[in-house]
Amino acid sequence: GPKGPSKKRSRKHQRFMQRRAVLEQKGLLSPHGRPGSQSAPEPGLEARTALPEANGTTAPRCDTVPEPKRVVSASLSPSASPDSIARHHSVLLSQGNGSSRRVRTSSLVLRPAKYVAIDCEMVGTGPQGRLSELARCSVVNYEGDVIYDKYVRPELPIVDYRTRWSGITKQHMKKAIPFTTAQAEILKILKDKIVVGHAIHNDFQALKYFHPKDRTRDTSQSCVLKKRAGLHVRASVSLKNLARHLLHKKIQVGCKGHSSVEDAQTAMELYRLVEVQWEEELAHSQPSRPPSPVTDPAADSSQYLEDRYWPTELMASSL
């Protein structure tokens, strides 16, 4: 071809192709021509996935790359569990029809980095201590490592510490942070994540927050877990009993109250135990739900949180 700038560009392109080949060998990038990869709107996009972040281990700070521009095929971590890999491929295959719905977010959802589990401890405020207010919040990642654990000062004076259950004492409140501070920090972590928890509506209520239902996994409502524990699907079940039946471990023992870290880790363990079946069941329960309105029009990512960008598998609301 002609000399000059194009030659320079082609050398750059060769380097890019070499780097791509290396990433493909390592399994960080699917081979070119894979469904999803053609939809990249600009040539520089694939190169961006060569960031160290492509391996999915750098949760929860993933705001360096503008989220919506992720390339579908670069989403799997080398250390991903077989379950995650299976789930990843099933979604990639389901997109093979090359439909106009560019699924920008499947990579976002399919990385273990996009899962967190949460548990909150509450204390009693208000008349007779009947109001429940947040006093501690713990968040763990897919592997069960703690990514957030802080004591929180309720907005109203504490009437009942509920120590027997909450494990909270007056001592803890000395290092507590204000509710609004904690709320902002926690919501930043939960944004765009799939959030696991047990009777998780209580936690969201304490945070004065609603998480999109299709990205919530409540272990107290999971038919798959209940069936596995030999319980009726309508039975209400405690985290303690699920842990005993399915994980063969004892939690919430002793008189010091519950540990929100242990409870969040347990919820995540239970989720991972049945992850593939649970996600499949969600996928089949209501594949053709009409799009719901955007949850938070003020959020900068609101336009890509719209349901039309979500693969049908993830559209199904929680059971």
mmCIF file of C-alpha atoms in Angstrom:
data_model
loop_
_atom_site.group_PDB
_atom_site.id
_atom_site.type_symbol
_atom_site.label_atom_id
_atom_site.label_comp_id
_atom_site.label_asym_id
_atom_site.label_seq_id
_atom_site.Cartn_x
_atom_site.Cartn_y
_atom_site.Cartn_z
ATOM 1 C CA GLY A 1 0.000 0.000 0.000
ATOM 2 C CA PRO A 2 1.022 3.678 -0.035
ATOM 3 C CA LYS A 3 3.773 4.820 2.309
ATOM 4 C CA GLY A 4 3.291 7.269 5.166
ATOM 5 C CA PRO A 5 0.707 7.330 7.901
ATOM 6 C CA SER A 6 -1.118 4.203 6.721
ATOM 7 C CA LYS A 7 2.069 2.177 7.041
ATOM 8 C CA LYS A 8 2.424 3.379 10.599
ATOM 9 C CA ARG A 9 -1.166 2.457 11.272
ATOM 10 C CA SER A 10 -0.733 -1.002 9.846
ATOM 11 C CA ARG A 11 2.245 -1.601 12.141
ATOM 12 C CA LYS A 12 0.074 -0.477 15.029
ATOM 13 C CA HIS A 13 -2.617 -2.822 13.785
ATOM 14 C CA GLN A 14 -0.139 -5.714 13.638
ATOM 15 C CA ARG A 15 0.875 -5.050 17.222
ATOM 16 C CA PHE A 16 -2.778 -4.958 18.194
ATOM 17 C CA MET A 17 -3.464 -8.268 16.415
ATOM 18 C CA GLN A 18 -0.492 -9.874 18.143
ATOM 19 C CA ARG A 19 -1.694 -8.685 21.511
ATOM 20 C CA ARG A 20 -5.143 -9.952 20.673
ATOM 21 C CA ALA A 21 -3.735 -13.380 19.779
ATOM 22 C CA VAL A 22 -1.934 -13.544 23.124
ATOM 23 C CA LEU A 23 -5.114 -12.651 24.983
ATOM 24 C CA GLU A 24 -7.042 -15.268 23.036
ATOM 25 C CA GLN A 25 -4.452 -17.889 23.931
ATOM 26 C CA LYS A 26 -4.769 -16.966 27.580
ATOM 27 C CA GLY A 27 -8.493 -17.351 27.229
ATOM 28 C CA LEU A 28 -9.141 -13.729 28.189
ATOM 29 C CA LEU A 29 -10.630 -12.909 24.821
ATOM 30 C CA SER A 30 -12.860 -15.072 22.662
ATOM 31 C CA PRO A 31 -11.713 -15.564 19.070
ATOM 32 C CA HIS A 32 -12.758 -12.739 16.711
ATOM 33 C CA GLY A 33 -15.962 -13.413 14.702
ATOM 34 C CA ARG A 34 -17.760 -14.517 17.915
ATOM 35 C CA PRO A 35 -21.371 -13.351 18.276
ATOM 36 C CA GLY A 36 -21.310 -10.029 19.969
ATOM 37 C CA SER A 37 -17.887 -8.946 18.807
ATOM 38 C CA GLN A 38 -19.116 -7.521 15.518
ATOM 39 C CA SER A 39 -21.312 -5.060 17.312
ATOM 40 C CA ALA A 40 -18.351 -3.004 18.481
ATOM 41 C CA PRO A 41 -19.089 0.447 17.128
ATOM 42 C CA GLU A 42 -15.468 1.595 16.788
ATOM 43 C CA PRO A 43 -12.218 -0.225 16.057
ATOM 44 C CA GLY A 44 -10.459 0.934 19.199
ATOM 45 C CA LEU A 45 -12.959 -0.814 21.426
ATOM 46 C CA GLU A 46 -11.461 -4.268 21.505
ATOM 47 C CA ALA A 47 -8.138 -2.823 22.418
ATOM 48 C CA ARG A 48 -9.676 -1.371 25.514
ATOM 49 C CA THR A 49 -10.489 -4.810 26.832
ATOM 50 C CA ALA A 50 -6.800 -5.524 27.071
ATOM 51 C CA LEU A 51 -6.773 -3.576 30.311
ATOM 52 C CA PRO A 52 -5.798 -5.647 33.318
ATOM 53 C CA GLU A 53 -9.371 -5.247 34.374
ATOM 54 C CA ALA A 54 -10.518 -7.635 31.671
ATOM 55 C CA ASN A 55 -9.749 -10.507 34.006
ATOM 56 C CA GLY A 56 -12.554 -9.491 36.299
ATOM 57 C CA THR A 57 -10.534 -9.675 39.499
ATOM 58 C CA THR A 58 -10.443 -5.996 40.238
ATOM 59 C CA ALA A 59 -13.855 -5.632 41.864
ATOM 60 C CA PRO A 60 -15.365 -3.379 43.030
ATOM 61 C CA ARG A 61 -13.600 -0.394 41.472
ATOM 62 C CA CYS A 62 -14.602 -0.816 37.884
ATOM 63 C CA ASP A 63 -15.265 2.747 36.913
ATOM 64 C CA THR A 64 -12.024 3.292 34.980
ATOM 65 C CA VAL A 65 -13.572 2.139 31.701
ATOM 66 C CA PRO A 66 -16.944 3.641 30.783
ATOM 67 C CA GLU A 67 -19.184 0.677 31.603
ATOM 68 C CA PRO A 68 -21.584 0.632 28.672
ATOM 69 C CA LYS A 69 -18.764 0.242 26.175
ATOM 70 C CA ARG A 70 -17.656 -3.194 27.371
ATOM 71 C CA VAL A 71 -17.154 -5.761 24.670
ATOM 72 C CA VAL A 72 -19.230 -8.833 25.238
ATOM 73 C CA SER A 73 -16.561 -11.425 24.553
ATOM 74 C CA ALA A 74 -13.938 -10.185 26.966
ATOM 75 C CA SER A 75 -15.830 -10.902 30.060
ATOM 76 C CA LEU A 76 -14.577 -14.069 31.672
ATOM 77 C CA SER A 77 -12.049 -14.264 34.435
ATOM 78 C CA PRO A 78 -9.325 -16.912 34.171
ATOM 79 C CA SER A 79 -10.250 -18.061 37.661
ATOM 80 C CA ALA A 80 -13.975 -18.196 36.923
ATOM 81 C CA SER A 81 -15.799 -21.184 38.352
ATOM 82 C CA PRO A 82 -17.015 -23.822 35.880
ATOM 83 C CA ASP A 83 -20.543 -22.629 36.672
ATOM 84 C CA SER A 84 -19.773 -19.073 35.637
ATOM 85 C CA ILE A 85 -18.102 -20.280 32.481
ATOM 86 C CA ALA A 86 -21.089 -22.426 31.571
ATOM 87 C CA ARG A 87 -23.430 -19.538 32.222
ATOM 88 C CA HIS A 88 -21.255 -17.193 30.197
ATOM 89 C CA HIS A 89 -21.270 -19.479 27.195
ATOM 90 C CA SER A 90 -24.963 -20.142 27.335
ATOM 91 C CA VAL A 91 -25.631 -16.424 27.156
ATOM 92 C CA LEU A 92 -23.125 -15.900 24.354
ATOM 93 C CA LEU A 93 -24.771 -18.707 22.388
ATOM 94 C CA SER A 94 -28.225 -17.335 22.999
ATOM 95 C CA GLN A 95 -27.074 -14.109 21.372
ATOM 96 C CA GLY A 96 -25.915 -15.903 18.253
ATOM 97 C CA ASN A 97 -28.922 -14.759 16.273
ATOM 98 C CA GLY A 98 -27.134 -11.463 15.596
ATOM 99 C CA SER A 99 -30.300 -9.574 16.444
ATOM 100 C CA SER A 100 -30.296 -5.806 16.508
ATOM 101 C CA ARG A 101 -30.522 -5.840 20.301
ATOM 102 C CA ARG A 102 -26.899 -5.116 21.128
ATOM 103 C CA VAL A 103 -26.473 -6.724 24.492
ATOM 104 C CA ARG A 104 -23.997 -4.355 25.985
ATOM 105 C CA THR A 105 -24.388 -5.590 29.477
ATOM 106 C CA SER A 106 -24.075 -9.334 29.315
ATOM 107 C CA SER A 107 -20.365 -9.081 30.007
ATOM 108 C CA LEU A 108 -21.197 -6.779 32.856
ATOM 109 C CA VAL A 109 -23.454 -9.330 34.408
ATOM 110 C CA LEU A 110 -21.474 -12.432 33.716
ATOM 111 C CA ARG A 111 -18.342 -11.598 35.588
ATOM 112 C CA PRO A 112 -18.057 -12.822 39.134
ATOM 113 C CA ALA A 113 -16.966 -9.250 39.845
ATOM 114 C CA LYS A 114 -20.565 -8.224 39.282
ATOM 115 C CA TYR A 115 -21.984 -10.239 42.185
ATOM 116 C CA VAL A 116 -22.115 -9.070 45.767
ATOM 117 C CA ALA A 117 -23.963 -10.296 48.844
ATOM 118 C CA ILE A 118 -25.212 -7.980 51.547
ATOM 119 C CA ASP A 119 -26.416 -8.238 55.127
ATOM 120 C CA CYS A 120 -27.433 -5.501 57.546
ATOM 121 C CA GLU A 121 -27.864 -5.411 61.306
ATOM 122 C CA MET A 122 -30.579 -3.207 62.743
ATOM 123 C CA VAL A 123 -31.200 -1.526 66.092
ATOM 124 C CA GLY A 124 -34.472 -0.194 67.527
ATOM 125 C CA THR A 125 -35.256 3.530 67.473
ATOM 126 C CA GLY A 126 -38.405 5.607 67.826
ATOM 127 C CA PRO A 127 -41.320 4.890 70.206
ATOM 128 C CA GLN A 128 -40.545 1.738 72.294
ATOM 129 C CA GLY A 129 -37.639 1.063 69.922
ATOM 130 C CA ARG A 130 -40.061 -0.332 67.338
ATOM 131 C CA LEU A 131 -38.472 1.316 64.315
ATOM 132 C CA SER A 132 -35.617 -0.634 62.733
ATOM 133 C CA GLU A 133 -32.656 1.444 61.677
ATOM 134 C CA LEU A 134 -29.380 0.426 60.083
ATOM 135 C CA ALA A 135 -26.469 0.006 62.512
ATOM 136 C CA ARG A 136 -24.037 -2.139 60.537
ATOM 137 C CA CYS A 137 -23.740 -3.163 56.922
ATOM 138 C CA SER A 138 -21.490 -5.820 55.414
ATOM 139 C CA VAL A 139 -20.963 -6.530 51.718
ATOM 140 C CA VAL A 140 -18.908 -9.431 50.360
ATOM 141 C CA ASN A 141 -17.862 -10.257 46.803
ATOM 142 C CA TYR A 142 -18.467 -13.433 44.778
ATOM 143 C CA GLU A 143 -15.573 -15.157 46.542
ATOM 144 C CA GLY A 144 -16.922 -14.151 49.961
ATOM 145 C CA ASP A 145 -14.199 -11.568 50.685
ATOM 146 C CA VAL A 146 -15.371 -8.576 52.676
ATOM 147 C CA ILE A 147 -15.485 -5.434 50.551
ATOM 148 C CA TYR A 148 -17.480 -3.308 53.013
ATOM 149 C CA ASP A 149 -18.149 -3.602 56.728
ATOM 150 C CA LYS A 150 -18.977 -0.516 58.757
ATOM 151 C CA TYR A 151 -20.984 0.481 61.792
ATOM 152 C CA VAL A 152 -23.604 3.095 61.089
ATOM 153 C CA ARG A 153 -25.124 5.692 63.389
ATOM 154 C CA PRO A 154 -28.913 5.702 63.032
ATOM 155 C CA GLU A 155 -30.675 8.995 62.374
ATOM 156 C CA LEU A 156 -32.778 8.694 65.554
ATOM 157 C CA PRO A 157 -31.473 7.959 69.062
ATOM 158 C CA ILE A 158 -31.087 4.232 69.776
ATOM 159 C CA VAL A 159 -33.711 2.907 72.192
ATOM 160 C CA ASP A 160 -32.943 -0.814 71.887
ATOM 161 C CA TYR A 161 -29.580 -2.166 70.785
ATOM 162 C CA ARG A 162 -31.113 -5.633 70.184
ATOM 163 C CA THR A 163 -27.648 -6.980 70.976
ATOM 164 C CA ARG A 164 -28.871 -10.558 71.284
ATOM 165 C CA TRP A 165 -29.624 -10.548 67.561
ATOM 166 C CA SER A 166 -27.761 -7.581 66.135
ATOM 167 C CA GLY A 167 -24.516 -8.009 68.037
ATOM 168 C CA ILE A 168 -24.459 -4.185 68.272
ATOM 169 C CA THR A 169 -23.362 -2.496 71.517
ATOM 170 C CA LYS A 170 -22.939 1.080 72.653
ATOM 171 C CA GLN A 171 -19.193 0.603 72.144
ATOM 172 C CA HIS A 172 -19.646 0.054 68.396
ATOM 173 C CA MET A 173 -21.401 3.383 67.978
ATOM 174 C CA LYS A 174 -18.207 5.237 68.928
ATOM 175 C CA LYS A 175 -16.698 4.381 65.551
ATOM 176 C CA ALA A 176 -19.959 4.533 63.594
ATOM 177 C CA ILE A 177 -20.409 6.768 60.555
ATOM 178 C CA PRO A 178 -23.558 8.812 59.778
ATOM 179 C CA PHE A 179 -26.353 7.028 57.905
ATOM 180 C CA THR A 180 -26.206 9.297 54.840
ATOM 181 C CA THR A 181 -22.453 8.683 54.448
ATOM 182 C CA ALA A 182 -22.872 4.918 54.720
ATOM 183 C CA GLN A 183 -25.847 4.921 52.380
ATOM 184 C CA ALA A 184 -23.903 6.759 49.663
ATOM 185 C CA GLU A 185 -20.901 4.409 49.995
ATOM 186 C CA ILE A 186 -23.022 1.262 49.921
ATOM 187 C CA LEU A 187 -25.244 2.297 47.010
ATOM 188 C CA LYS A 188 -22.136 3.052 44.992
ATOM 189 C CA ILE A 189 -21.066 -0.577 45.489
ATOM 190 C CA LEU A 190 -24.519 -2.018 44.713
ATOM 191 C CA LYS A 191 -25.077 0.013 41.557
ATOM 192 C CA ASP A 192 -25.210 -2.238 38.466
ATOM 193 C CA LYS A 193 -24.462 -5.354 40.548
ATOM 194 C CA ILE A 194 -26.452 -8.508 41.038
ATOM 195 C CA VAL A 195 -27.121 -8.445 44.769
ATOM 196 C CA VAL A 196 -27.573 -11.616 46.824
ATOM 197 C CA GLY A 197 -29.052 -11.699 50.318
ATOM 198 C CA HIS A 198 -31.493 -13.436 52.651
ATOM 199 C CA ALA A 199 -34.881 -11.731 53.052
ATOM 200 C CA ILE A 200 -33.058 -8.938 51.276
ATOM 201 C CA HIS A 201 -36.028 -6.534 51.247
ATOM 202 C CA ASN A 202 -35.256 -5.876 54.921
ATOM 203 C CA ASP A 203 -31.728 -4.813 54.057
ATOM 204 C CA PHE A 204 -32.873 -2.558 51.229
ATOM 205 C CA GLN A 205 -35.526 -1.068 53.502
ATOM 206 C CA ALA A 206 -32.873 -0.261 56.107
ATOM 207 C CA LEU A 207 -30.825 1.396 53.360
ATOM 208 C CA LYS A 208 -33.925 3.280 52.115
ATOM 209 C CA TYR A 209 -33.264 1.901 48.672
ATOM 210 C CA PHE A 210 -34.852 -0.273 45.965
ATOM 211 C CA HIS A 211 -32.637 -2.500 43.852
ATOM 212 C CA PRO A 212 -33.975 -3.634 40.435
ATOM 213 C CA LYS A 213 -35.819 -6.886 40.998
ATOM 214 C CA ASP A 214 -34.204 -8.676 38.052
ATOM 215 C CA ARG A 215 -30.809 -8.071 39.635
ATOM 216 C CA THR A 216 -31.766 -9.262 43.107
ATOM 217 C CA ARG A 217 -31.263 -12.851 44.297
ATOM 218 C CA ASP A 218 -33.066 -13.538 47.585
ATOM 219 C CA THR A 219 -32.032 -16.861 49.136
ATOM 220 C CA SER A 220 -35.174 -16.880 51.303
ATOM 221 C CA GLN A 221 -37.316 -16.940 48.125
ATOM 222 C CA SER A 222 -35.309 -19.401 46.052
ATOM 223 C CA CYS A 223 -37.295 -22.462 44.987
ATOM 224 C CA VAL A 224 -34.096 -24.208 43.917
ATOM 225 C CA LEU A 225 -32.594 -23.856 47.409
ATOM 226 C CA LYS A 226 -35.783 -24.895 49.161
ATOM 227 C CA LYS A 227 -36.187 -27.992 46.988
ATOM 228 C CA ARG A 228 -32.603 -28.917 47.641
ATOM 229 C CA ALA A 229 -33.113 -28.565 51.371
ATOM 230 C CA GLY A 230 -36.197 -30.800 51.077
ATOM 231 C CA LEU A 231 -38.622 -27.998 51.965
ATOM 232 C CA HIS A 232 -41.909 -26.958 50.428
ATOM 233 C CA VAL A 233 -41.437 -24.093 47.947
ATOM 234 C CA ARG A 234 -43.819 -21.932 49.967
ATOM 235 C CA ALA A 235 -42.143 -22.661 53.288
ATOM 236 C CA SER A 236 -40.389 -19.746 54.899
ATOM 237 C CA VAL A 237 -36.841 -20.695 55.695
ATOM 238 C CA SER A 238 -34.135 -19.120 57.835
ATOM 239 C CA LEU A 239 -30.587 -18.563 56.669
ATOM 240 C CA LYS A 240 -29.473 -20.622 59.652
ATOM 241 C CA ASN A 241 -31.473 -23.666 58.526
ATOM 242 C CA LEU A 242 -30.413 -23.394 54.890
ATOM 243 C CA ALA A 243 -26.785 -23.191 56.025
ATOM 244 C CA ARG A 244 -27.249 -26.240 58.246
ATOM 245 C CA HIS A 245 -29.016 -28.351 55.588
ATOM 246 C CA LEU A 246 -27.084 -27.386 52.489
ATOM 247 C CA LEU A 247 -23.674 -26.145 53.613
ATOM 248 C CA HIS A 248 -23.451 -28.268 56.765
ATOM 249 C CA LYS A 249 -22.297 -25.327 58.788
ATOM 250 C CA LYS A 250 -23.575 -23.663 61.903
ATOM 251 C CA ILE A 251 -24.108 -19.918 61.852
ATOM 252 C CA GLN A 252 -25.721 -17.466 64.248
ATOM 253 C CA VAL A 253 -24.659 -19.442 67.300
ATOM 254 C CA GLY A 254 -23.526 -17.998 70.600
ATOM 255 C CA CYS A 255 -24.902 -15.085 72.579
ATOM 256 C CA LYS A 256 -22.970 -12.279 70.884
ATOM 257 C CA GLY A 257 -25.579 -11.806 68.181
ATOM 258 C CA HIS A 258 -25.442 -12.364 64.439
ATOM 259 C CA SER A 259 -22.445 -11.403 62.352
ATOM 260 C CA SER A 260 -23.511 -9.568 59.214
ATOM 261 C CA VAL A 261 -20.263 -10.621 57.524
ATOM 262 C CA GLU A 262 -20.941 -14.300 58.186
ATOM 263 C CA ASP A 263 -24.554 -13.943 57.055
ATOM 264 C CA ALA A 264 -23.579 -12.213 53.792
ATOM 265 C CA GLN A 265 -20.903 -14.855 53.108
ATOM 266 C CA THR A 266 -23.418 -17.617 53.790
ATOM 267 C CA ALA A 267 -25.984 -16.114 51.408
ATOM 268 C CA MET A 268 -23.329 -15.936 48.677
ATOM 269 C CA GLU A 269 -22.258 -19.541 49.327
ATOM 270 C CA LEU A 270 -25.860 -20.686 49.026
ATOM 271 C CA TYR A 271 -26.296 -18.725 45.804
ATOM 272 C CA ARG A 272 -23.156 -20.233 44.285
ATOM 273 C CA LEU A 273 -24.253 -23.717 45.273
ATOM 274 C CA VAL A 274 -27.253 -23.544 42.946
ATOM 275 C CA GLU A 275 -26.205 -20.661 40.700
ATOM 276 C CA VAL A 276 -26.637 -22.433 37.357
ATOM 277 C CA GLN A 277 -30.048 -23.937 38.146
ATOM 278 C CA TRP A 278 -31.254 -20.680 39.686
ATOM 279 C CA GLU A 279 -30.274 -18.583 36.675
ATOM 280 C CA GLU A 280 -31.791 -21.150 34.300
ATOM 281 C CA GLU A 281 -35.027 -21.122 36.236
ATOM 282 C CA LEU A 282 -35.103 -17.323 36.096
ATOM 283 C CA ALA A 283 -34.461 -17.458 32.373
ATOM 284 C CA HIS A 284 -37.420 -19.750 31.782
ATOM 285 C CA SER A 285 -39.871 -18.250 34.225
ATOM 286 C CA GLN A 286 -40.902 -15.138 32.259
ATOM 287 C CA PRO A 287 -38.804 -14.622 29.168
ATOM 288 C CA SER A 288 -41.159 -12.146 27.507
ATOM 289 C CA ARG A 289 -41.835 -9.569 30.171
ATOM 290 C CA PRO A 290 -42.629 -6.134 28.754
ATOM 291 C CA PRO A 291 -39.851 -3.616 29.416
ATOM 292 C CA SER A 292 -40.269 -1.834 32.715
ATOM 293 C CA PRO A 293 -39.497 1.867 33.095
ATOM 294 C CA VAL A 294 -35.935 2.829 33.900
ATOM 295 C CA THR A 295 -35.327 2.522 37.628
ATOM 296 C CA ASP A 296 -33.399 5.725 38.114
ATOM 297 C CA PRO A 297 -33.609 8.278 35.329
ATOM 298 C CA ALA A 298 -31.085 10.485 37.123
ATOM 299 C CA ALA A 299 -28.328 7.896 37.046
ATOM 300 C CA ASP A 300 -25.721 8.517 34.393
ATOM 301 C CA SER A 301 -26.054 4.918 33.249
ATOM 302 C CA SER A 302 -29.821 5.121 33.064
ATOM 303 C CA GLN A 303 -29.948 4.743 29.309
ATOM 304 C CA TYR A 304 -28.113 1.439 29.355
ATOM 305 C CA LEU A 305 -30.012 0.170 32.360
ATOM 306 C CA GLU A 306 -33.068 0.112 30.152
ATOM 307 C CA ASP A 307 -34.414 -3.373 29.812
ATOM 308 C CA ARG A 308 -33.975 -3.512 26.058
ATOM 309 C CA TYR A 309 -30.230 -3.818 26.594
ATOM 310 C CA TRP A 310 -30.608 -6.791 28.916
ATOM 311 C CA PRO A 311 -30.504 -10.336 27.616
ATOM 312 C CA THR A 312 -33.871 -12.017 28.066
ATOM 313 C CA GLU A 313 -32.370 -14.429 30.578
ATOM 314 C CA LEU A 314 -31.864 -11.582 33.012
ATOM 315 C CA MET A 315 -35.174 -9.902 32.395
ATOM 316 C CA ALA A 316 -37.121 -12.444 34.386
ATOM 317 C CA SER A 317 -38.048 -11.028 37.739
ATOM 318 C CA SER A 318 -36.966 -12.867 40.872
ATOM 319 C CA LEU A 319 -39.097 -15.842 41.790
#
